[in-house]
Coordinates of C-alpha atoms in Angstrom, one line a residue:
Chain A
M28 CA -61.6 -35.6 102.5
G29 CA -57.9 -35.0 103.2
N30 CA -57.3 -38.6 102.2
A31 CA -58.9 -38.0 98.9
I32 CA -56.6 -35.1 98.2
Q33 CA -53.6 -37.2 99.1
E34 CA -54.8 -39.9 96.8
D35 CA -55.1 -37.4 94.0
Y36 CA -51.7 -36.1 94.7
R37 CA -50.2 -39.5 94.7
A38 CA -51.9 -40.4 91.4
G39 CA -50.5 -37.2 89.9
E40 CA -47.0 -38.0 91.1
I41 CA -47.2 -41.5 89.6
K42 CA -48.4 -40.0 86.3
L43 CA -45.6 -37.5 86.3
R44 CA -43.1 -40.3 86.9
R45 CA -44.5 -42.2 84.0
L46 CA -44.1 -39.3 81.7
K47 CA -40.5 -38.7 82.7
K48 CA -39.4 -42.3 82.0
P49 CA -36.6 -43.4 84.3
L50 CA -33.1 -42.7 82.8
G51 CA -31.9 -46.3 83.1
K52 CA -34.8 -47.6 81.1
E53 CA -34.3 -45.0 78.4
I54 CA -30.7 -45.9 78.1
V55 CA -31.5 -49.6 77.8
K56 CA -34.1 -48.8 75.3
H57 CA -31.6 -46.9 73.1
K58 CA -28.8 -49.4 73.6
Y59 CA -28.3 -50.1 69.9
L60 CA -28.1 -46.4 69.2
Y61 CA -25.3 -46.0 71.8
L62 CA -23.6 -48.9 70.1
L63 CA -23.8 -47.1 66.8
V64 CA -22.5 -43.8 68.1
L65 CA -19.7 -45.5 70.2
P66 CA -17.0 -45.5 67.5
T67 CA -17.7 -41.8 66.8
I68 CA -17.3 -41.0 70.5
I69 CA -14.1 -43.0 70.7
F70 CA -12.8 -41.2 67.6
F71 CA -13.4 -37.7 69.0
V72 CA -12.0 -38.6 72.5
V73 CA -8.8 -40.1 71.1
F74 CA -8.0 -37.8 68.3
A75 CA -9.6 -34.5 69.4
Y76 CA -9.9 -34.5 73.2
V77 CA -6.7 -36.3 74.2
P78 CA -4.7 -33.7 72.1
M79 CA -6.7 -30.9 73.8
Y80 CA -5.3 -32.2 77.1
G81 CA -1.9 -31.8 75.5
V82 CA -2.2 -28.0 75.4
I83 CA -1.0 -27.9 79.0
L84 CA 2.4 -28.2 77.3
A85 CA 2.1 -24.5 76.7
F86 CA 2.6 -24.0 80.4
K87 CA 5.4 -26.5 80.8
D88 CA 9.0 -27.1 79.9
F89 CA 8.6 -30.1 77.7
D90 CA 11.0 -32.9 78.6
Y91 CA 10.5 -35.9 76.3
S92 CA 11.6 -38.4 78.9
L93 CA 9.1 -37.1 81.5
G94 CA 6.2 -36.8 79.1
I95 CA 3.4 -34.2 79.1
F96 CA 2.3 -35.0 82.6
G97 CA 5.7 -35.1 84.3
S98 CA 7.3 -32.1 82.6
P99 CA 7.8 -29.2 85.0
W100 CA 5.7 -26.0 84.9
N101 CA 7.6 -23.0 83.6
D102 CA 5.6 -20.0 84.8
F103 CA 4.4 -18.7 81.5
Q104 CA 8.0 -18.6 80.1
N105 CA 6.6 -20.0 76.8
F106 CA 4.2 -17.2 76.4
R107 CA 7.0 -14.6 77.0
D108 CA 9.2 -16.4 74.5
V109 CA 6.5 -16.5 71.9
L110 CA 5.3 -12.9 72.2
G111 CA 8.9 -11.7 72.1
N112 CA 9.8 -13.7 69.0
P113 CA 10.0 -11.5 65.9
D114 CA 9.2 -14.4 63.6
F115 CA 6.0 -15.0 65.6
V116 CA 5.0 -11.3 65.3
N117 CA 5.7 -11.4 61.6
A118 CA 3.6 -14.6 61.2
F119 CA 0.8 -13.1 63.2
K120 CA 0.7 -10.0 61.1
N121 CA 0.8 -12.0 57.9
T122 CA -2.0 -14.2 59.1
L123 CA -4.2 -11.2 59.8
F124 CA -3.3 -9.6 56.5
I125 CA -3.9 -12.7 54.4
S126 CA -7.1 -13.6 56.2
F127 CA -8.6 -10.1 55.9
G128 CA -7.6 -10.1 52.3
R129 CA -9.5 -13.3 51.8
L130 CA -12.6 -11.9 53.5
I131 CA -12.6 -8.8 51.3
I132 CA -11.4 -10.3 48.0
E133 CA -12.4 -14.0 48.1
F134 CA -15.6 -14.0 50.2
P135 CA -17.9 -12.2 47.7
V136 CA -16.7 -14.2 44.6
P137 CA -18.9 -17.3 45.2
I138 CA -21.9 -15.1 45.8
V139 CA -21.4 -13.3 42.5
L140 CA -20.7 -16.5 40.8
A141 CA -23.9 -18.1 42.1
L142 CA -25.9 -15.1 41.0
L143 CA -24.4 -15.2 37.5
L144 CA -25.0 -19.0 37.2
N145 CA -28.5 -18.5 38.3
E146 CA -29.1 -15.9 35.6
M147 CA -27.9 -18.3 32.9
F148 CA -30.6 -19.0 30.3
N149 CA -29.1 -22.3 29.0
G150 CA -29.4 -25.1 31.5
K151 CA -27.0 -27.4 29.8
L152 CA -24.2 -24.8 29.5
R153 CA -24.8 -23.9 33.1
K154 CA -24.2 -27.4 34.2
V155 CA -21.0 -27.6 32.2
Y156 CA -19.8 -24.3 33.7
Q157 CA -20.7 -25.5 37.2
T158 CA -18.8 -28.8 36.7
V159 CA -15.8 -26.9 35.5
F160 CA -15.9 -24.4 38.4
T161 CA -16.3 -27.0 41.1
F162 CA -13.7 -29.4 39.8
P163 CA -10.5 -27.8 41.2
H164 CA -12.0 -28.1 44.8
F165 CA -11.3 -31.8 44.6
I166 CA -7.7 -31.5 43.6
S167 CA -5.1 -31.3 46.4
W168 CA -2.9 -28.2 47.0
V169 CA 0.0 -30.5 46.3
V170 CA -1.2 -31.0 42.7
L171 CA -2.4 -27.5 42.2
S172 CA 0.8 -26.0 43.6
G173 CA 2.7 -28.2 41.1
I174 CA 0.6 -26.8 38.3
V175 CA 1.0 -23.2 39.5
T176 CA 4.7 -23.4 40.0
T177 CA 5.3 -25.0 36.6
I178 CA 3.4 -22.2 34.8
L179 CA 4.9 -19.4 36.8
S180 CA 8.4 -20.7 37.1
D181 CA 11.4 -19.2 35.4
Q182 CA 11.0 -21.5 32.4
G183 CA 7.3 -21.6 32.6
L184 CA 4.4 -20.5 30.4
L185 CA 4.0 -17.0 31.9
N186 CA 7.6 -16.0 31.4
E187 CA 7.6 -17.4 28.0
L188 CA 4.6 -15.3 27.0
L189 CA 6.0 -12.2 28.7
Q190 CA 9.1 -12.6 26.6
V191 CA 7.1 -13.1 23.4
F192 CA 5.4 -9.8 24.0
G193 CA 8.7 -8.1 24.9
F194 CA 8.3 -7.8 28.6
G195 CA 11.0 -8.8 31.1
K196 CA 10.8 -11.9 33.2
N197 CA 8.6 -11.9 36.3
N198 CA 9.1 -13.9 39.4
V199 CA 5.7 -14.1 41.0
L200 CA 6.7 -17.0 43.2
T201 CA 9.6 -15.2 44.9
E202 CA 8.3 -11.6 45.1
G203 CA 6.3 -10.8 48.2
N204 CA 3.5 -8.7 46.8
S205 CA 2.7 -10.8 43.8
F206 CA 3.0 -13.9 45.9
T207 CA 0.2 -12.6 48.2
A208 CA -1.9 -11.8 45.1
L209 CA -1.2 -15.3 43.8
L210 CA -2.6 -16.7 47.1
F211 CA -5.9 -14.9 46.6
I212 CA -6.2 -15.7 42.9
S213 CA -5.3 -19.3 43.2
N214 CA -7.7 -19.9 46.1
I215 CA -10.5 -18.3 44.1
W216 CA -9.6 -20.7 41.3
K217 CA -9.8 -23.7 43.6
E218 CA -12.7 -22.9 45.9
A219 CA -15.1 -20.2 44.4
G220 CA -17.1 -22.7 42.3
W221 CA -17.4 -25.1 45.2
S222 CA -18.5 -22.4 47.7
S223 CA -21.1 -21.1 45.2
I224 CA -23.0 -24.5 45.5
I225 CA -24.4 -23.6 48.9
Y226 CA -25.6 -20.3 47.6
L227 CA -27.2 -22.0 44.6
A228 CA -28.9 -24.3 47.0
A229 CA -30.4 -21.3 48.8
I230 CA -31.5 -19.8 45.5
A231 CA -33.1 -23.1 44.5
G232 CA -35.3 -22.8 47.5
I233 CA -36.9 -19.5 46.4
N234 CA -40.5 -19.8 45.3
P235 CA -40.5 -19.0 41.5
E236 CA -43.9 -17.3 41.8
L237 CA -42.0 -14.4 43.5
Y238 CA -40.1 -13.8 40.3
E239 CA -43.2 -14.0 38.2
A240 CA -45.0 -11.6 40.4
A241 CA -42.0 -9.2 40.3
S242 CA -41.7 -9.2 36.5
I243 CA -45.5 -8.6 36.2
D244 CA -44.9 -5.6 38.4
G245 CA -42.2 -4.5 36.0
A246 CA -39.2 -5.3 38.1
G247 CA -36.0 -5.6 36.0
R248 CA -33.3 -8.2 36.5
F249 CA -31.3 -6.2 39.0
Q250 CA -34.3 -5.2 41.0
Q251 CA -35.3 -8.9 41.2
I252 CA -31.8 -9.8 42.4
K253 CA -31.8 -7.0 44.9
S254 CA -35.2 -7.7 46.4
I255 CA -35.8 -11.4 45.9
T256 CA -32.5 -13.3 45.4
W257 CA -30.2 -11.4 47.7
P258 CA -32.6 -11.5 50.7
A259 CA -32.7 -15.3 50.3
L260 CA -28.9 -15.5 50.3
K261 CA -28.3 -13.2 53.2
G262 CA -28.7 -15.8 55.9
T263 CA -26.3 -18.3 54.3
A264 CA -23.8 -15.5 53.7
A265 CA -24.1 -14.5 57.4
I266 CA -23.3 -18.1 58.6
L267 CA -20.4 -18.5 56.2
L268 CA -19.1 -15.1 57.3
I269 CA -19.2 -16.1 61.0
L270 CA -17.2 -19.3 60.1
A271 CA -14.7 -17.3 58.1
V272 CA -14.2 -14.9 60.9
G273 CA -13.7 -17.8 63.3
G274 CA -11.0 -19.0 61.0
I275 CA -9.0 -15.8 60.7
M276 CA -6.0 -17.2 62.5
N277 CA -5.9 -20.1 60.0
G278 CA -4.9 -18.4 56.8
G279 CA -4.8 -21.5 54.7
F280 CA -2.0 -23.9 55.7
D281 CA -2.3 -26.4 52.8
Q282 CA -2.1 -23.7 50.1
I283 CA 0.7 -21.7 51.6
F284 CA 2.8 -24.6 52.8
N285 CA 2.8 -26.1 49.3
L286 CA 3.4 -22.9 47.4
Y287 CA 5.8 -20.8 49.5
N288 CA 9.6 -20.8 49.6
S289 CA 12.2 -19.1 51.8
A290 CA 12.2 -16.0 49.6
V291 CA 8.7 -15.1 50.6
Y292 CA 8.7 -16.1 54.3
N293 CA 8.6 -12.5 55.4
R294 CA 5.2 -12.1 53.6
A295 CA 3.7 -15.5 53.5
D296 CA 4.7 -17.2 56.7
I297 CA 1.4 -17.7 58.7
L298 CA 1.0 -19.1 62.2
D299 CA 0.3 -22.6 61.1
T300 CA 3.4 -22.7 58.9
F301 CA 5.4 -21.0 61.7
V302 CA 4.3 -23.7 64.2
Y303 CA 5.3 -26.4 61.8
R304 CA 8.7 -25.0 61.1
S305 CA 9.4 -24.0 64.7
A306 CA 8.6 -27.5 65.8
F307 CA 10.2 -29.7 63.2
T308 CA 12.7 -27.6 61.3
D309 CA 14.1 -25.1 63.8
A310 CA 13.4 -27.3 66.8
T311 CA 12.5 -24.4 69.1
G312 CA 10.9 -26.9 71.4
F313 CA 7.5 -28.4 71.6
G314 CA 6.4 -26.1 74.5
F315 CA 7.0 -23.1 72.3
S316 CA 5.1 -24.5 69.3
T317 CA 2.2 -25.6 71.5
T318 CA 1.9 -22.1 72.9
V319 CA 1.6 -20.6 69.4
G320 CA -1.1 -23.2 68.6
L321 CA -3.0 -22.5 71.8
L322 CA -2.9 -18.7 71.2
K323 CA -4.2 -19.3 67.7
S324 CA -7.1 -21.6 68.8
V325 CA -8.2 -19.2 71.6
I326 CA -8.2 -16.1 69.3
N327 CA -10.2 -18.1 66.7
C328 CA -12.8 -19.1 69.3
L329 CA -13.1 -15.5 70.6
L330 CA -13.5 -14.2 67.1
L331 CA -16.1 -16.8 66.3
F332 CA -18.2 -15.9 69.4
S333 CA -17.9 -12.2 68.7
A334 CA -18.8 -12.6 65.0
N335 CA -21.8 -14.6 66.0
F336 CA -22.8 -12.0 68.6
V337 CA -22.5 -9.2 66.1
V338 CA -24.5 -11.1 63.4
T339 CA -27.3 -12.1 65.8
H340 CA -27.6 -9.0 67.9
V341 CA -26.5 -6.1 65.6
F342 CA -27.7 -7.3 62.2
K343 CA -30.5 -9.5 63.6
E344 CA -29.7 -12.4 61.3
E345 CA -29.8 -16.0 62.3
G346 CA -26.4 -17.0 63.7
L347 CA -24.6 -20.3 64.3
Y348 CA -26.4 -20.8 67.6
Chain B
M25 CA -38.8 -17.8 30.8
K26 CA -35.3 -16.8 30.3
R27 CA -34.6 -15.9 26.7
L28 CA -31.7 -15.2 24.4
S29 CA -30.9 -11.5 24.9
L30 CA -27.9 -9.3 25.0
S31 CA -27.5 -9.5 28.8
N32 CA -27.9 -13.3 28.7
I33 CA -25.1 -13.6 26.2
I34 CA -22.9 -11.3 28.2
I35 CA -23.4 -13.4 31.3
A36 CA -22.7 -16.6 29.4
L37 CA -19.5 -15.0 27.9
I38 CA -18.2 -13.8 31.3
L39 CA -18.8 -17.3 32.8
G40 CA -17.3 -18.9 29.7
I41 CA -14.1 -16.9 30.0
G42 CA -14.0 -17.9 33.7
A43 CA -14.4 -21.5 32.8
I44 CA -11.6 -21.4 30.2
I45 CA -9.3 -19.7 32.8
T46 CA -10.2 -22.4 35.3
V47 CA -9.5 -25.3 32.9
F48 CA -6.5 -23.9 31.1
P49 CA -3.8 -24.7 33.7
F50 CA -5.0 -28.3 33.7
Y51 CA -4.9 -28.4 30.0
Q52 CA -1.4 -26.8 29.9
T53 CA -0.2 -29.4 32.4
L54 CA -1.6 -32.2 30.2
M55 CA 0.1 -30.9 27.1
L56 CA 3.4 -30.4 29.0
S57 CA 3.3 -34.0 30.1
F58 CA 3.3 -35.1 26.5
S59 CA 6.2 -32.9 25.5
T60 CA 9.9 -33.3 25.4
I61 CA 13.0 -31.1 25.6
L62 CA 13.0 -30.8 21.8
D63 CA 9.5 -29.2 21.9
K64 CA 10.8 -26.7 24.4
K65 CA 13.8 -25.8 22.3
A66 CA 11.6 -25.4 19.2
G67 CA 9.8 -22.5 20.7
G68 CA 7.7 -23.5 23.7
I69 CA 4.6 -25.5 24.4
F70 CA 1.6 -23.3 24.4
L71 CA -1.5 -25.0 23.0
F72 CA 0.0 -28.2 21.5
P73 CA 3.3 -29.9 21.9
K74 CA 5.2 -30.4 18.7
S75 CA 4.9 -34.2 19.1
F76 CA 2.9 -36.3 21.4
D77 CA 5.5 -38.2 23.4
F78 CA 4.7 -40.6 26.2
S79 CA 8.3 -40.9 27.5
S80 CA 7.4 -39.0 30.7
Y81 CA 4.7 -41.6 31.5
I82 CA 6.9 -44.5 30.6
Y83 CA 9.6 -43.0 32.8
I84 CA 7.4 -42.6 35.9
F85 CA 5.9 -46.0 35.6
N86 CA 9.2 -47.7 35.1
E87 CA 10.8 -45.8 37.9
G88 CA 8.8 -47.9 40.4
K89 CA 8.2 -45.2 43.1
V90 CA 5.1 -43.8 41.4
T91 CA 3.6 -47.3 40.9
Q92 CA 4.2 -48.1 44.5
G93 CA 2.7 -44.7 45.6
I94 CA -0.4 -45.4 43.5
Y95 CA -0.7 -48.8 45.2
I96 CA -0.5 -47.3 48.7
S97 CA -2.9 -44.5 47.8
V98 CA -5.5 -47.0 46.4
I99 CA -5.3 -49.1 49.5
V100 CA -5.6 -46.1 51.9
T101 CA -8.4 -44.7 49.8
I102 CA -10.5 -47.9 49.7
V103 CA -10.0 -49.0 53.3
G104 CA -10.1 -45.4 54.7
T105 CA -13.3 -44.5 52.9
L106 CA -15.0 -47.7 54.1
V107 CA -13.9 -47.1 57.7
S108 CA -15.0 -43.5 57.6
M109 CA -18.4 -44.2 56.0
L110 CA -19.2 -47.0 58.5
I111 CA -18.3 -44.8 61.6
T112 CA -19.8 -41.6 60.2
T113 CA -23.1 -43.2 59.0
A114 CA -23.6 -45.1 62.3
G115 CA -22.8 -42.0 64.4
A116 CA -24.8 -39.6 62.3
Y117 CA -27.8 -41.9 62.4
A118 CA -27.7 -42.4 66.1
L119 CA -27.3 -38.7 66.7
S120 CA -30.3 -37.9 64.4
K121 CA -32.7 -39.9 66.7
K122 CA -34.5 -37.7 69.2
G123 CA -35.1 -39.1 72.8
M124 CA -31.7 -40.7 73.3
P125 CA -30.3 -39.4 76.6
G126 CA -27.0 -37.6 76.2
R127 CA -27.5 -37.0 72.6
N128 CA -27.1 -33.2 72.9
I129 CA -24.0 -33.5 75.1
I130 CA -22.3 -35.8 72.5
F131 CA -23.3 -33.6 69.7
T132 CA -22.0 -30.4 71.4
G133 CA -18.8 -32.2 72.2
I134 CA -18.3 -32.9 68.5
V135 CA -19.2 -29.4 67.3
F136 CA -16.7 -28.0 69.9
T137 CA -13.8 -29.8 68.2
M138 CA -14.5 -27.9 65.0
F139 CA -13.5 -24.7 66.7
F140 CA -11.0 -25.6 69.3
S141 CA -8.1 -28.1 69.0
G142 CA -5.0 -29.0 70.8
G143 CA -2.9 -28.0 67.8
L144 CA -0.1 -29.7 65.9
I145 CA 2.3 -30.7 68.7
P146 CA -0.2 -32.3 71.1
F147 CA -1.7 -34.1 68.1
Y148 CA 1.7 -35.2 67.0
L149 CA 2.5 -36.6 70.5
T150 CA -0.8 -38.4 70.6
I151 CA -0.1 -40.2 67.4
Q152 CA 3.4 -41.1 68.7
K153 CA 1.8 -42.5 71.9
L154 CA -0.5 -44.7 69.8
H155 CA 2.5 -46.0 67.8
L156 CA 0.9 -45.1 64.5
Q157 CA 4.1 -43.9 62.9
N158 CA 5.1 -45.7 59.7
N159 CA 1.7 -47.4 59.8
L160 CA -0.8 -47.0 57.0
L161 CA -3.5 -46.6 59.7
V162 CA -2.1 -43.2 60.4
M163 CA -3.7 -42.0 57.2
I164 CA -7.1 -43.7 58.1
L165 CA -7.8 -43.5 61.8
P166 CA -7.0 -39.9 62.8
V167 CA -9.2 -38.6 60.0
A168 CA -11.9 -41.3 60.2
V169 CA -14.7 -38.9 61.1
N170 CA -15.0 -35.4 59.6
A171 CA -17.3 -33.3 61.9
F172 CA -18.8 -31.4 58.9
N173 CA -19.6 -34.5 57.1
L174 CA -21.2 -36.0 60.2
I175 CA -23.4 -33.0 60.7
L176 CA -24.4 -33.0 57.0
M177 CA -25.4 -36.6 57.3
K178 CA -27.2 -36.1 60.6
N179 CA -29.3 -33.3 59.1
F180 CA -30.2 -35.6 56.2
F181 CA -31.3 -38.4 58.5
S182 CA -33.4 -36.1 60.6
T183 CA -35.5 -35.3 57.5
I184 CA -36.5 -39.0 57.0
D185 CA -40.1 -39.7 58.1
P186 CA -40.0 -41.5 61.5
A187 CA -43.1 -43.6 60.4
I188 CA -40.8 -45.7 58.2
E189 CA -38.7 -46.8 61.2
E190 CA -41.8 -47.2 63.4
S191 CA -43.2 -49.9 61.2
A192 CA -39.9 -51.7 61.1
K193 CA -39.7 -51.5 64.9
I194 CA -43.1 -53.1 65.3
D195 CA -41.9 -55.9 63.1
G196 CA -39.1 -56.4 65.7
A197 CA -36.1 -54.9 63.9
N198 CA -33.5 -53.2 66.1
D199 CA -31.8 -49.8 65.3
I200 CA -28.8 -51.4 63.7
R201 CA -30.9 -53.5 61.4
I202 CA -33.1 -50.5 60.5
L203 CA -30.1 -48.4 59.7
F204 CA -28.5 -50.9 57.3
R205 CA -31.6 -52.5 55.8
I206 CA -33.9 -49.5 55.5
I207 CA -32.2 -46.1 56.0
V208 CA -29.1 -46.7 54.0
P209 CA -30.9 -47.8 50.8
I210 CA -33.1 -44.7 50.8
S211 CA -30.2 -42.4 51.6
L212 CA -28.1 -43.0 48.5
P213 CA -27.6 -39.3 47.5
I214 CA -26.0 -38.4 50.8
I215 CA -24.1 -41.7 51.0
A216 CA -22.7 -41.2 47.5
T217 CA -21.8 -37.6 48.4
M218 CA -20.0 -38.5 51.6
T219 CA -18.2 -41.4 49.9
L220 CA -16.9 -39.0 47.3
F221 CA -15.8 -36.5 50.0
Y222 CA -14.0 -39.1 52.0
A223 CA -12.4 -40.8 49.0
V224 CA -11.1 -37.6 47.7
D225 CA -9.7 -36.6 51.1
R226 CA -7.9 -40.0 51.5
W227 CA -6.6 -39.9 47.9
N228 CA -5.3 -36.3 48.5
E229 CA -3.8 -37.0 51.9
W230 CA -0.2 -35.7 52.1
W231 CA 0.1 -34.0 55.5
L232 CA -0.3 -37.0 57.8
P233 CA 2.2 -39.2 55.8
M234 CA 4.6 -36.2 55.6
L235 CA 4.6 -36.1 59.4
F236 CA 4.4 -39.7 60.3
I237 CA 5.6 -41.9 57.4
N238 CA 9.4 -42.0 57.0
D239 CA 9.4 -45.5 55.5
T240 CA 9.7 -44.7 51.7
S241 CA 7.9 -48.0 50.8
L242 CA 4.8 -46.7 52.5
Q243 CA 4.6 -43.3 51.0
P244 CA 1.4 -42.4 49.1
L245 CA 1.3 -40.8 45.7
Q246 CA 0.7 -37.3 46.9
L247 CA 3.8 -37.3 49.1
I248 CA 6.0 -38.7 46.3
L249 CA 4.6 -36.0 44.1
R250 CA 5.2 -33.3 46.7
D251 CA 8.8 -34.4 47.1
A252 CA 9.3 -34.2 43.3
I253 CA 7.7 -30.8 43.1
T254 CA 9.7 -29.3 46.0
N255 CA 12.9 -30.7 44.7
L256 CA 12.3 -29.1 41.4
S257 CA 11.1 -25.8 42.9
Q258 CA 14.4 -25.4 44.6
S259 CA 16.0 -24.5 41.3
L260 CA 13.4 -21.8 41.0
T261 CA 15.4 -19.0 42.7
N262 CA 18.5 -19.7 40.6
T263 CA 18.3 -17.5 37.6
T264 CA 22.0 -17.1 36.9
G265 CA 23.3 -17.8 33.4
A266 CA 25.3 -20.8 34.7
Q267 CA 21.9 -22.5 35.4
L268 CA 20.9 -22.3 31.7
A269 CA 22.1 -25.7 30.9
A270 CA 20.3 -27.0 33.9
G271 CA 17.2 -25.1 32.7
V272 CA 17.1 -27.1 29.5
Q273 CA 17.3 -30.2 31.7
S274 CA 14.4 -29.0 33.8
V275 CA 12.0 -28.8 30.9
Y276 CA 12.1 -32.5 30.7
A277 CA 11.8 -32.6 34.5
D278 CA 8.7 -30.4 34.1
S279 CA 7.2 -33.0 31.8
V280 CA 7.8 -35.8 34.3
K281 CA 6.3 -33.6 37.0
S282 CA 3.3 -32.9 34.8
A283 CA 2.8 -36.5 34.1
M284 CA 2.8 -37.3 37.8
I285 CA 0.3 -34.5 38.3
I286 CA -2.0 -35.9 35.6
V287 CA -1.8 -39.4 37.0
S288 CA -2.7 -38.2 40.5
A289 CA -5.7 -36.1 39.2
V290 CA -7.1 -38.7 36.8
P291 CA -9.0 -40.9 39.3
I292 CA -10.9 -37.9 40.6
L293 CA -11.6 -36.8 37.1
M294 CA -13.1 -40.2 36.4
I295 CA -15.4 -40.6 39.5
Y296 CA -16.4 -37.0 39.8
P297 CA -19.0 -36.8 37.0
F298 CA -20.7 -40.0 38.2
V299 CA -21.1 -38.7 41.7
Q300 CA -21.8 -35.0 40.9
K301 CA -25.5 -35.5 40.2
Y302 CA -25.9 -36.9 43.7
F303 CA -23.9 -34.3 45.6
N304 CA -26.0 -31.4 44.4
A305 CA -29.0 -33.1 45.9
G306 CA -27.1 -34.4 48.8
I307 CA -25.7 -31.1 49.9
M308 CA -29.0 -29.3 49.4
M309 CA -30.8 -31.8 51.7
G310 CA -28.0 -31.9 54.2
S311 CA -27.6 -28.2 54.5
V312 CA -31.2 -27.4 55.1
K313 CA -31.2 -25.8 58.6
G314 CA -27.4 -25.6 58.5

């Protein structure tokens, strides 16, 4: 009797072991997949994780001859230097201002654009428009800034036109307020069409019968957008919003670095451009610049997690994770 | 279903104006590249230059630096795109296979790098340690895998019916063979899309060479263009009357600058329409389930 139960138990154990295949065998079975993923792993270790180890420079007095590991600790002196630096404070404020401006001004544009494109009656014209709107995304900020500065420069088209109509010259590129506006407008020019693609993809997934049913029920165009199209876009918008909030400390290095000049540093210098200049132009020291970068990364991560929390728990939308 | 009505016409018009505003700066740049100092003196270049003049183009191609920049950019774009596509495709395919132990750890580790990084200085020191300065590989290796592209591809591969691979497995093919013989040929939309993304990124690269390439004979087109633009922009703040003569000179410089801009944008203009039809499909499939 007791023996039989033991036998049963053993059989069950063997069965269980067979279900949970031994790890070693699983690894051997997937050896070719590991081979395929190996270059990717090496890439991320070398170019992402090794630099992450380098953030300990933020807590050290970097001495080139001693290297990252050998440099002496400096008791948070870098953090005190950074937080007491007026240019850092200025760059921090500018980053916040520009990023929030982008969230308010730039974020809704692709949604509106997608809605408008979706409402187009002419498929061919719609394709042409879409091609035109997405194209600038593929051009670098080096090129685009060249175009922008040519048109807005002292001898450029804008000032030529202003003079024709009897207005005085305008220096968009060297005046703080108009430069900030230029940042928003030129980024919409470059990215709005591209960003609208993901919303258009979400719209394409809507069952057309919903629209037919709605129009039979007498729903007008705006009602259809409000109760069919927008609910389908909400999830996508929520995810993109989380990502945008998680990037608030970024501000757009490529664009600003290529467009700005010393006349607008007080308004356009963001953390990334500040890090670059403090490290390579002003030579404040690598420890200092690393500290700014670390603060930036940490704040971004905290914002990302908070935004995800708010979206998933307060608004009950699907978040990033 | 959608008919010609007033609201439709208004929508088409609004978008049409937007499209014209989008294109106009490119058009203006093109016209400027064909113009000369004389056009400028004769009252500006608005819609058409007074004469179509190719001297800016002749100048930049004779000067040598631009030709060399194009040569470097083409090499980096071709080799870089190949390297990126090989690594990304292989990695994304492996990560799309369920049942591989450690898959989730690897994937989480990759996603984490999108939100946290060591920052500029630790990255700079890493590149120095690897002796990649003044080496064309610096424009290829540190950017070989783009985490977003990898995720997009992984999502695409996960949608492929496993039955296709099962039958190949029974016939004795291993994962590497299956990937290149079966999966790649049926994944052309996503492959074309990713190839375009990587190619554009490599062609547009200016930041890495700015930091790590001092040797002027290895500078890509974007960096040469950037130098030309910054040097010209420096005269921007000078609006004194004494600069007027220099201003006349700068119109010609603007034409040269515009010609360089056009030259660096043309390759993208040429491949973009061919790949566009793929990338709408590619992004849609890849972004299902984010």
